[in-house]
CSV table of N, CA and C in Angstrom, one decimal:
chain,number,residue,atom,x,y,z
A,283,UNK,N,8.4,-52.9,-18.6
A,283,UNK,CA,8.4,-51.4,-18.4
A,283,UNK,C,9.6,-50.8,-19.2
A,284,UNK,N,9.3,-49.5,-19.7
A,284,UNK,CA,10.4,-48.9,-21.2
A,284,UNK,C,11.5,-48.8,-19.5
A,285,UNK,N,12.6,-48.8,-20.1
A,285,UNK,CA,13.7,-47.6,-19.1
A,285,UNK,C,14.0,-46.3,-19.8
A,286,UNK,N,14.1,-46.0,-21.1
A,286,UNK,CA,14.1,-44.7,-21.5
A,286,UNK,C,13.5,-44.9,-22.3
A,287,UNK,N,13.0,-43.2,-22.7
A,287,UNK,CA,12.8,-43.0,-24.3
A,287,UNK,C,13.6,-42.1,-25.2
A,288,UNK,N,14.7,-42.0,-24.6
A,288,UNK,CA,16.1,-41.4,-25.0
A,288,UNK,C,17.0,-43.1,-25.7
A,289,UNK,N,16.7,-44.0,-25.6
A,289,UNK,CA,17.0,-45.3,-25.4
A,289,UNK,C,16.5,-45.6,-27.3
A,290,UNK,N,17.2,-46.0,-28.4
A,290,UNK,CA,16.8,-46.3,-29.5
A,290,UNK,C,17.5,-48.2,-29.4
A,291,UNK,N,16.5,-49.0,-29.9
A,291,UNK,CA,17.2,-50.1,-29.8
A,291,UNK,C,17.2,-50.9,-31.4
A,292,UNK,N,18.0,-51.3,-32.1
A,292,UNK,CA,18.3,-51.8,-33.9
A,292,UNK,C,18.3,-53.5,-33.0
A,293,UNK,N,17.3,-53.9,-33.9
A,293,UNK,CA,17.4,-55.5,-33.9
A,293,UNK,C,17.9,-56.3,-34.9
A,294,UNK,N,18.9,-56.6,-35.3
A,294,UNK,CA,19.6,-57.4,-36.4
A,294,UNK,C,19.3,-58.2,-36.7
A,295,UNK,N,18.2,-58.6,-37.6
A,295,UNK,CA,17.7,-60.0,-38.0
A,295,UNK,C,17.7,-59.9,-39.2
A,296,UNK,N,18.4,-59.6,-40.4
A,296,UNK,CA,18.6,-59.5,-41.8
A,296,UNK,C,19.3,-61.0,-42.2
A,297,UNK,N,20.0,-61.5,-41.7
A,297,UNK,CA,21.1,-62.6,-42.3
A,297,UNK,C,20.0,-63.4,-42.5
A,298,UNK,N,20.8,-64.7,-43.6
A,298,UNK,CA,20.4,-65.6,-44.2
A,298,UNK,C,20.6,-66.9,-43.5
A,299,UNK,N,21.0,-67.2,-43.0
A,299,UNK,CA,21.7,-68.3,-41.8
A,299,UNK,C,22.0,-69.1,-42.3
A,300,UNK,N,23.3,-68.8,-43.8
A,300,UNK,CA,23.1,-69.8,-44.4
A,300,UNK,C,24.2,-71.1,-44.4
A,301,UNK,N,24.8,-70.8,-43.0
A,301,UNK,CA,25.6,-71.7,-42.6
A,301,UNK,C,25.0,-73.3,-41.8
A,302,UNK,N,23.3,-72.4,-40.9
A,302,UNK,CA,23.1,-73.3,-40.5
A,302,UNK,C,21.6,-73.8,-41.7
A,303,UNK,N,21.8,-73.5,-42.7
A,303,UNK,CA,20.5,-73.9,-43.2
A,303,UNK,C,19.2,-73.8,-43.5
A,304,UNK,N,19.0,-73.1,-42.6
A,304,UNK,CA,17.3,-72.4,-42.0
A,304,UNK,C,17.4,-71.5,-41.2
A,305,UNK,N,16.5,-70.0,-41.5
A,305,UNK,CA,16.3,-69.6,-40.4
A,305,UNK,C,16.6,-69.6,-39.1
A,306,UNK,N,17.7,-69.2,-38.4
A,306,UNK,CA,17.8,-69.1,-37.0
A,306,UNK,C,17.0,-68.0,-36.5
A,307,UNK,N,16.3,-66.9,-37.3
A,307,UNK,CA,15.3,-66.1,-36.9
A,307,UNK,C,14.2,-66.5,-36.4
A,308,UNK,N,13.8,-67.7,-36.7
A,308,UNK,CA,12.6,-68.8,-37.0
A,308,UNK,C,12.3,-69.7,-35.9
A,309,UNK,N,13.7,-70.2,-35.5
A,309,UNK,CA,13.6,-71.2,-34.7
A,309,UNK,C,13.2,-70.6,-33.3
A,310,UNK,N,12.6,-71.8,-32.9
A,310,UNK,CA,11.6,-71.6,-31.3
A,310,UNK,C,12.5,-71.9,-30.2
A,311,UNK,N,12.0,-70.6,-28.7
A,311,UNK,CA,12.6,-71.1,-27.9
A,311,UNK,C,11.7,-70.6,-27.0
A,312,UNK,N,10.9,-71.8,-26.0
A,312,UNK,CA,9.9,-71.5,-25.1
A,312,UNK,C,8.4,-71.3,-25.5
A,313,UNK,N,8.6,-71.8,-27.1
A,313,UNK,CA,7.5,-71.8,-28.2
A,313,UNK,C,7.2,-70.5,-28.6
A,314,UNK,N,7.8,-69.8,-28.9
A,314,UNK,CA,8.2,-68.4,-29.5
A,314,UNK,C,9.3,-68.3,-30.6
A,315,UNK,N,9.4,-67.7,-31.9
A,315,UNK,CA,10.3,-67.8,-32.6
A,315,UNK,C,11.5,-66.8,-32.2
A,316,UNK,N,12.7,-67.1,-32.4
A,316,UNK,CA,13.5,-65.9,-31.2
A,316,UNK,C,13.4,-64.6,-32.0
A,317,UNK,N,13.4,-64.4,-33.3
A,317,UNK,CA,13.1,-63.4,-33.4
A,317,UNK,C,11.8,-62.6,-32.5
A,318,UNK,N,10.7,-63.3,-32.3
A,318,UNK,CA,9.5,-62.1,-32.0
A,318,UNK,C,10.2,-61.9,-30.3
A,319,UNK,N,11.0,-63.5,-29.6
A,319,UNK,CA,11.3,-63.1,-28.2
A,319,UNK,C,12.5,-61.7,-28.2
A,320,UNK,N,13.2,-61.7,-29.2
A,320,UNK,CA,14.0,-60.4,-29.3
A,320,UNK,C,13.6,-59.2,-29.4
A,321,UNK,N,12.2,-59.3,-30.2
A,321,UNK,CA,11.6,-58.3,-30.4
A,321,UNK,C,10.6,-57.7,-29.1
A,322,UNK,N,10.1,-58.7,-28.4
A,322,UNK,CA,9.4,-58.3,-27.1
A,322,UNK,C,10.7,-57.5,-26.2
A,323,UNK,N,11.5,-57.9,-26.2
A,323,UNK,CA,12.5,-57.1,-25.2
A,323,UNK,C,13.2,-56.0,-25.9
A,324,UNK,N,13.5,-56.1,-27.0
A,324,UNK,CA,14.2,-55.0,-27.2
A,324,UNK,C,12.2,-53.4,-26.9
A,325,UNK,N,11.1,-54.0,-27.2
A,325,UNK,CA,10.0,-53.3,-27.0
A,325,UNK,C,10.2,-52.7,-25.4
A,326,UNK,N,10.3,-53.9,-25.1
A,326,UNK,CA,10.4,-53.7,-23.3
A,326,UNK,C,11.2,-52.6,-22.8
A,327,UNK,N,12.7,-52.8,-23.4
A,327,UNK,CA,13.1,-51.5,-23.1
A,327,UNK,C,13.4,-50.3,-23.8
A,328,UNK,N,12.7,-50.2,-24.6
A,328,UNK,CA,12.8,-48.8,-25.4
A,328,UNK,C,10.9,-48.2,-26.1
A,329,UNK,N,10.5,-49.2,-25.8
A,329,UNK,CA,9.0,-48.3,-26.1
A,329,UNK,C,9.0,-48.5,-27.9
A,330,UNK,N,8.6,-47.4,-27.7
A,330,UNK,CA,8.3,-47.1,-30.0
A,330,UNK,C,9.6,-46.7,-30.5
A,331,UNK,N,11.0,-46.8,-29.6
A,331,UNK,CA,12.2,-46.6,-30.1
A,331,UNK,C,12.6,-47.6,-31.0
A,332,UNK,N,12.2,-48.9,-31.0
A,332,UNK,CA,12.6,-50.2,-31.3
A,332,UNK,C,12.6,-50.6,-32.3
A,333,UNK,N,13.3,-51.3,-33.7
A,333,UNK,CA,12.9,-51.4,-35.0
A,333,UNK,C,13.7,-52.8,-35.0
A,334,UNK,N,13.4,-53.6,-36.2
A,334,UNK,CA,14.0,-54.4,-36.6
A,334,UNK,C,14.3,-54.5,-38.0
A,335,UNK,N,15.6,-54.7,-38.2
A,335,UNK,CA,16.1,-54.7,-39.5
A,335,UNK,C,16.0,-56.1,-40.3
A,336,UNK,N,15.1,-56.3,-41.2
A,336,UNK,CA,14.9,-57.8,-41.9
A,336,UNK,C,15.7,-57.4,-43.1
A,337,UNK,N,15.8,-58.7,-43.3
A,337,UNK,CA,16.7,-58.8,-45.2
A,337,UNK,C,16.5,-60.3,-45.5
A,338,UNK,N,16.9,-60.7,-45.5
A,338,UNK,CA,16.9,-62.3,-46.0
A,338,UNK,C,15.2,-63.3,-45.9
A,339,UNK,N,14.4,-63.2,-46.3
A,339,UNK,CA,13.2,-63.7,-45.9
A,339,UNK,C,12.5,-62.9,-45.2
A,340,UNK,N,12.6,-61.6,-45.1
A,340,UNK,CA,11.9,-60.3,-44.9
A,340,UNK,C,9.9,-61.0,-44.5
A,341,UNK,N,9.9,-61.4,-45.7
A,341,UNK,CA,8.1,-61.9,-45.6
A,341,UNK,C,7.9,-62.7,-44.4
A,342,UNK,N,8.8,-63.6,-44.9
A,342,UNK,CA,8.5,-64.3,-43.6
A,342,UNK,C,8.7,-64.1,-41.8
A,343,UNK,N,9.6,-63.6,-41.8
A,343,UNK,CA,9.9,-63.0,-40.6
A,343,UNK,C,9.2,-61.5,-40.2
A,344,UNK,N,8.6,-61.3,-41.2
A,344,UNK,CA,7.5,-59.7,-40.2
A,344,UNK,C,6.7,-60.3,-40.2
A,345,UNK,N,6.2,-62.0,-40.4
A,345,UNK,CA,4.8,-62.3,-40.0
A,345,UNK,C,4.8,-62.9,-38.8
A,346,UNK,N,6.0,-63.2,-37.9
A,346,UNK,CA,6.0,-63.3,-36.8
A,346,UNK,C,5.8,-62.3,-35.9
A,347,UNK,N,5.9,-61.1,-36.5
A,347,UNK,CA,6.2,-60.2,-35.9
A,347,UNK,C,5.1,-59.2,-35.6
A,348,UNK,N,4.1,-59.8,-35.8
A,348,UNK,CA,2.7,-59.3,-36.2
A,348,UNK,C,1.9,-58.5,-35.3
A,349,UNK,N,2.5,-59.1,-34.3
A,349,UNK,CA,1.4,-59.2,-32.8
A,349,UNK,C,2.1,-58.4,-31.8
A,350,UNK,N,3.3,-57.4,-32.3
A,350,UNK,CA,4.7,-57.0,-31.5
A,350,UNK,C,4.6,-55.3,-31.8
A,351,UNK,N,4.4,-54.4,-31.1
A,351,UNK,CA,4.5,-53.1,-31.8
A,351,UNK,C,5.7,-52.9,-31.7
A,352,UNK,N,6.9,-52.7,-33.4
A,352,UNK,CA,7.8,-52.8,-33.1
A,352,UNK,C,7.9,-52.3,-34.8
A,353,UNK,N,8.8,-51.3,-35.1
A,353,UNK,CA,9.1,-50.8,-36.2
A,353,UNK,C,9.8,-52.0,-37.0
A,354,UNK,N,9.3,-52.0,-38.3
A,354,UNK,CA,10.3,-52.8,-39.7
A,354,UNK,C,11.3,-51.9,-40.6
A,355,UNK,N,11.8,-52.2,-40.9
A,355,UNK,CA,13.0,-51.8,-42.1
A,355,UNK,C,13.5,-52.8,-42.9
A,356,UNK,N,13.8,-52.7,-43.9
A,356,UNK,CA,14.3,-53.7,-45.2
A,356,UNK,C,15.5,-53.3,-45.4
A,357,UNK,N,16.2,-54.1,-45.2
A,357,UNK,CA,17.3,-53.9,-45.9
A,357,UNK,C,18.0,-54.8,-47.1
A,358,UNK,N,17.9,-54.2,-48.2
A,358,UNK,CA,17.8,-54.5,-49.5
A,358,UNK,C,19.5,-55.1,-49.6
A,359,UNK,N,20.6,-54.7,-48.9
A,359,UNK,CA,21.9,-55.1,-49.1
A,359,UNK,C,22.4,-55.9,-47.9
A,360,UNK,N,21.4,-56.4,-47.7
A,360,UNK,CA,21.7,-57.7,-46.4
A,360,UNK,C,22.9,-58.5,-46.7
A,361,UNK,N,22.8,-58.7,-47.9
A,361,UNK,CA,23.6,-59.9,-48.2
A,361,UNK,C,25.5,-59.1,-48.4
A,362,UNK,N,25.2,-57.8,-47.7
A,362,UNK,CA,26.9,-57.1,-48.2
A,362,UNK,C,27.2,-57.3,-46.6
A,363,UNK,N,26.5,-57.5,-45.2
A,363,UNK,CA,26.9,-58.4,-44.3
A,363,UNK,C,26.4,-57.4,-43.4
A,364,UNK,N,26.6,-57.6,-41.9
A,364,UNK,CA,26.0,-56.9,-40.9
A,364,UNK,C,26.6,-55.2,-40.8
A,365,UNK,N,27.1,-55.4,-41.0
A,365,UNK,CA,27.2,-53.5,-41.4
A,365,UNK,C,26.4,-53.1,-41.8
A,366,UNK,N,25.9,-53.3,-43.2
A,366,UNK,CA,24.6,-52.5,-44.2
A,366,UNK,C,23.6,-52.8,-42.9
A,367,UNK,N,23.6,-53.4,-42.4
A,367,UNK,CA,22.4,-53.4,-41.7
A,367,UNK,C,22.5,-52.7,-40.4
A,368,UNK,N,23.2,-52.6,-39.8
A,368,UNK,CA,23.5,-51.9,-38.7
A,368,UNK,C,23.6,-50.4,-39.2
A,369,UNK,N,23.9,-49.5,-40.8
A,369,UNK,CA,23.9,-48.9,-40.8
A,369,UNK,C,22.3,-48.4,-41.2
A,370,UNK,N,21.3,-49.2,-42.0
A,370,UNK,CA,20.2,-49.3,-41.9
A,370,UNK,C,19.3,-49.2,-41.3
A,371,UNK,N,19.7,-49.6,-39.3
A,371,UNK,CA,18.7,-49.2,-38.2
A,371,UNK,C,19.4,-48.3,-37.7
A,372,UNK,N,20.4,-47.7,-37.7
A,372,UNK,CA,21.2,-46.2,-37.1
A,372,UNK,C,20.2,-45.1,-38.6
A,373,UNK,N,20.2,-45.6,-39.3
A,373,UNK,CA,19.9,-44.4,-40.6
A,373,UNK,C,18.1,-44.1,-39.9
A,374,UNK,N,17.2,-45.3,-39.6
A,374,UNK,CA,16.4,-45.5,-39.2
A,374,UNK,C,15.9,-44.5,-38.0
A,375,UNK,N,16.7,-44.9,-36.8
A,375,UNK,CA,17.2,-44.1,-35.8
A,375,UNK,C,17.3,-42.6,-36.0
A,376,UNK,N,18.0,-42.0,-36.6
A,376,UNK,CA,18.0,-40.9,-36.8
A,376,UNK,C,16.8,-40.0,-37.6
A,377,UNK,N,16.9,-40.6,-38.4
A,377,UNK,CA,15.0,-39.8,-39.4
A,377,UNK,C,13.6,-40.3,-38.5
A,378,UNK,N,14.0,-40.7,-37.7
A,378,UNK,CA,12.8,-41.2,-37.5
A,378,UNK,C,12.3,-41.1,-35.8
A,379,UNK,N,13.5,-40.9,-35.1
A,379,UNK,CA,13.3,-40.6,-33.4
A,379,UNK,C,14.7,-40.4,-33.2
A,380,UNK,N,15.0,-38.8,-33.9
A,380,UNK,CA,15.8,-37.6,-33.6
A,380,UNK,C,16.1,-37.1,-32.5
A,381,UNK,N,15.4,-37.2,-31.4
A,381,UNK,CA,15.8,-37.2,-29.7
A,381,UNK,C,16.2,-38.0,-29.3
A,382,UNK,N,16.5,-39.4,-29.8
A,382,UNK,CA,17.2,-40.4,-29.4
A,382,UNK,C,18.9,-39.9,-28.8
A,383,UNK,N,19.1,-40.7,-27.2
A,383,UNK,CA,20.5,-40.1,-27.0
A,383,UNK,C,21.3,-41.4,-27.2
A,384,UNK,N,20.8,-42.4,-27.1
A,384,UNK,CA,21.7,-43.8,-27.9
A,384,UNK,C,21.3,-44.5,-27.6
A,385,UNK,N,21.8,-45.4,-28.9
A,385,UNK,CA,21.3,-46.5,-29.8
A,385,UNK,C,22.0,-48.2,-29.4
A,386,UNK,N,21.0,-48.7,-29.1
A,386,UNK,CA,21.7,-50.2,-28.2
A,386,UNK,C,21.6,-51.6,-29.6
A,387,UNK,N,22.4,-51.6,-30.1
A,387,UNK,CA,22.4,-53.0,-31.3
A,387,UNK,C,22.4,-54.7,-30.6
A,388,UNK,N,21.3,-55.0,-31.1
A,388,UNK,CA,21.5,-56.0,-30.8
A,388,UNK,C,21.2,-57.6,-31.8
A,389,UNK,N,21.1,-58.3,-31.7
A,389,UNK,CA,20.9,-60.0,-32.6
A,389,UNK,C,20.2,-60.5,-32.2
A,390,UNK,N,19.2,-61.5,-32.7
A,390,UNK,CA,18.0,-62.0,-32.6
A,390,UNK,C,18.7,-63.5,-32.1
A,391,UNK,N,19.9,-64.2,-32.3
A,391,UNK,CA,20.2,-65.6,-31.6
A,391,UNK,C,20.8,-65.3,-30.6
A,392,UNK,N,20.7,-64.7,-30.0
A,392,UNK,CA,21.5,-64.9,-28.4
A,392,UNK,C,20.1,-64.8,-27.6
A,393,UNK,N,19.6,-66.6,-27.0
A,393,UNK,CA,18.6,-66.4,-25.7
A,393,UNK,C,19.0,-66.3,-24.7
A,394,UNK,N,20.0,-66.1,-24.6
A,394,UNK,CA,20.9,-65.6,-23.1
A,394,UNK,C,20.3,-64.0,-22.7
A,395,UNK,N,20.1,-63.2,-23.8
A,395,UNK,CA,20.2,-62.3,-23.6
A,395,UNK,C,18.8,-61.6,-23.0
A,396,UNK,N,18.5,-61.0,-21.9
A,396,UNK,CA,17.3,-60.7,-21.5
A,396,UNK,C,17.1,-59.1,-21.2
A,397,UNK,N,15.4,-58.7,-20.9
A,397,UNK,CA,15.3,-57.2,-20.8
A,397,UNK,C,16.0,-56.9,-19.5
A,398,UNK,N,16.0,-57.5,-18.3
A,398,UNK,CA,17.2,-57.3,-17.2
A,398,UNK,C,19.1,-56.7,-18.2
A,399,UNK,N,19.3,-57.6,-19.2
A,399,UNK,CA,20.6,-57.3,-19.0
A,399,UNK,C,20.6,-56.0,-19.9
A,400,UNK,N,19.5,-56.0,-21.2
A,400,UNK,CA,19.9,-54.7,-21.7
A,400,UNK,C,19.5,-53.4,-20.9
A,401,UNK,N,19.2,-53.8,-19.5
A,401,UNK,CA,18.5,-52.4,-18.6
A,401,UNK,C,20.0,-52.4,-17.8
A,402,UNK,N,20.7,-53.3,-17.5
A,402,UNK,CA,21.9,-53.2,-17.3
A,402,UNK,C,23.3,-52.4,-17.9
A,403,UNK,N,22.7,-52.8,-19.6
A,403,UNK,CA,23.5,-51.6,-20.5
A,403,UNK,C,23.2,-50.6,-20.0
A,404,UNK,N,22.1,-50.3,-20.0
A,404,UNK,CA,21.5,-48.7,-20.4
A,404,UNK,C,21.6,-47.9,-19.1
A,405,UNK,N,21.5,-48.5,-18.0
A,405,UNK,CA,22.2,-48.2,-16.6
A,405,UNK,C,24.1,-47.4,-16.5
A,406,UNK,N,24.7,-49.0,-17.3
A,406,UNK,CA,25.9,-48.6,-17.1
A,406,UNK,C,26.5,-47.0,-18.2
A,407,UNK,N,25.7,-47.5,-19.2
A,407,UNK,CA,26.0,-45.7,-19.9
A,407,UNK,C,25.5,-44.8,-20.0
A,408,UNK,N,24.5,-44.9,-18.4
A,408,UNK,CA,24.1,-43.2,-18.1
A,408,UNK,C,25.3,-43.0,-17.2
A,409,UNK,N,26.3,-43.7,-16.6
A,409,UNK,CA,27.7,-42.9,-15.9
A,409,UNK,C,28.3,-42.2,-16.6
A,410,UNK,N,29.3,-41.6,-15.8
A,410,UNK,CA,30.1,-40.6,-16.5
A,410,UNK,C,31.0,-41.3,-17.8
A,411,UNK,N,31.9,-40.8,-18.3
A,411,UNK,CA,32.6,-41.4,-19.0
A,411,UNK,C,32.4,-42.7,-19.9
A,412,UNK,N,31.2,-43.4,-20.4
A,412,UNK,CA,30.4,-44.0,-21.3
A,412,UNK,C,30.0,-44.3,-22.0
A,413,UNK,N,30.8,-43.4,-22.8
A,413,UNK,CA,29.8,-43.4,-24.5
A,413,UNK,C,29.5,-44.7,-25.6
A,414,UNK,N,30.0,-45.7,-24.9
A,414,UNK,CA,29.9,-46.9,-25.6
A,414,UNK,C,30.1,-48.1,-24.0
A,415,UNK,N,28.9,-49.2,-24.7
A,415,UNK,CA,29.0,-49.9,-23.7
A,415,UNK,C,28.7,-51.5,-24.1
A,416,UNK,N,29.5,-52.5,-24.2
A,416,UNK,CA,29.2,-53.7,-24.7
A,416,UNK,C,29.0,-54.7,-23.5
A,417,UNK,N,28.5,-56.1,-24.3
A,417,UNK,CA,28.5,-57.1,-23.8
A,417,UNK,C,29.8,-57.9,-23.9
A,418,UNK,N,30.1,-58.7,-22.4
A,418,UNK,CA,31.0,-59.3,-22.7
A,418,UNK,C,31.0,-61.1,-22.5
A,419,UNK,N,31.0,-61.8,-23.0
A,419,UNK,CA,30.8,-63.5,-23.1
A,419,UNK,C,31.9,-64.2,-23.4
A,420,UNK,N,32.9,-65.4,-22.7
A,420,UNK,CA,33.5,-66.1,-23.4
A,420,UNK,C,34.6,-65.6,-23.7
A,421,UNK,N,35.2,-64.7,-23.4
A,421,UNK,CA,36.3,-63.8,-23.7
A,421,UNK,C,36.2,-63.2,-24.7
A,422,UNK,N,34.9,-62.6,-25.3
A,422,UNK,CA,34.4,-61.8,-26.2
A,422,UNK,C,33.7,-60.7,-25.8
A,423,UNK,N,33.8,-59.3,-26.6
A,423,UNK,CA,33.2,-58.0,-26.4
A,423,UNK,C,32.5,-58.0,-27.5
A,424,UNK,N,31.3,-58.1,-27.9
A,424,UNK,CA,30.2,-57.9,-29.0
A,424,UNK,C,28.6,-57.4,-28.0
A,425,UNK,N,28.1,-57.6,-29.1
A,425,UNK,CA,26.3,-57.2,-28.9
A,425,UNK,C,25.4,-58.1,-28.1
A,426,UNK,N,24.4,-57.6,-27.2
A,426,UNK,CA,24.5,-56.2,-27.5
A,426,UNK,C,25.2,-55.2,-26.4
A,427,UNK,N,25.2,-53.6,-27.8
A,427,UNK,CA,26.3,-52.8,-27.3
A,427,UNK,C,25.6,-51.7,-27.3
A,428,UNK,N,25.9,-51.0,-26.9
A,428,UNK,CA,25.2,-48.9,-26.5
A,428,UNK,C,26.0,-48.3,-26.8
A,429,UNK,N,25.6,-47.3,-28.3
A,429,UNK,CA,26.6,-46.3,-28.7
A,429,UNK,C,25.7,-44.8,-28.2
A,430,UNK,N,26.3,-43.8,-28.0
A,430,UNK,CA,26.3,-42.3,-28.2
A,430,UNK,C,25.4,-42.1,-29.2
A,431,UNK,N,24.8,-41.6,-29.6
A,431,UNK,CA,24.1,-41.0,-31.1
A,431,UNK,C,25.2,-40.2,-31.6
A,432,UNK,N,26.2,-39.2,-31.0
A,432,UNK,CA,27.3,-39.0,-31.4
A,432,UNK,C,28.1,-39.4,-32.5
A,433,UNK,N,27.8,-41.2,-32.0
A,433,UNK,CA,28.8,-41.5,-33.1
A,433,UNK,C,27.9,-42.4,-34.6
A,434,UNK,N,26.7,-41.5,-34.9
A,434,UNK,CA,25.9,-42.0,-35.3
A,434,UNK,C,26.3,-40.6,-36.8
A,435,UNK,N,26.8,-40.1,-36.7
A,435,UNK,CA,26.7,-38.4,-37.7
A,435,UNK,C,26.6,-39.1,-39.1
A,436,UNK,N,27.4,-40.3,-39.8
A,436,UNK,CA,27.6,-40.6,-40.7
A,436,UNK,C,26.8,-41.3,-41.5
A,437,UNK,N,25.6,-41.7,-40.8
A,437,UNK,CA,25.1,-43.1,-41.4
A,437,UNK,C,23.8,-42.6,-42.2
């Protein structure tokens, strides 16, 4: 079930993984490639807000994606690192579902990550004073994270 449609969600799957070799977009978990399992949830909570940003093997990775209603984008400067691409589904975001009140980024390799916890984001930054809201793991603050559209003016 959506929780908003004020709710825009950027799926970061552009990298080349070329540390580990192969596709980590690719690889299965529960017989699902985690990309399309990131793609069902980030669907889950945002509806037709949802897109995914490909770059690195683009072809191959929207043909998992086939079966998923879930916006594509290319990003042609993948390889200048997760920025271009983040600023790629914020640019996305804005031309394209302008009522959006913010935007939740997230990564296609974390199966930790489920539609429970991003309804947890999206919970915690309808309070007052929230305009940004991250995950925290391991003594780390990263994605996924909920910004403001506010702070979207530039991209």
């Amino acid at each position: 079930m959506e929780v908003s449609g004020n709710i825009g969600v950027i799926l970061l799957a552009a990298g080349a993984s070329a540390r580990m070799g192969t596709s980590k977009q690719m690889l299965y978990l529960d017989g699902e490639p985690m990309l399309a399992r990131a793609a069902r949830i980030a669907v889950a909570v945002s509806g037709t807000n949802a897109v995914v940003v490909l770059g690195a093997n683009a072809d191959n990775h929207i043909e998992c994606l086939r079966n998923i209603s879930i916006q594509t984008v290319t990003n042609t400067s993948w390889s200048s690192g997760m920025g271009a691409s983040i600023k790629q589904g914020m640019r996305w975001i804005i031309e394209h579902r302008p009522a959006t009140s913010a935007a939740l980024i997230m990564v296609c390799d974390q199966p930790a990550v489920s539609d429970s916890h991003l309804r947890a984001l999206i919970v915690r930054h309808s309070g007052p004073g929230t305009p940004v809201v991250a995950s925290a793991y391991a003594g780390t603050i990263g994605v996924p994270a909920l910004f403001d559209t506010r702070f979207l003016v530039s991209c």
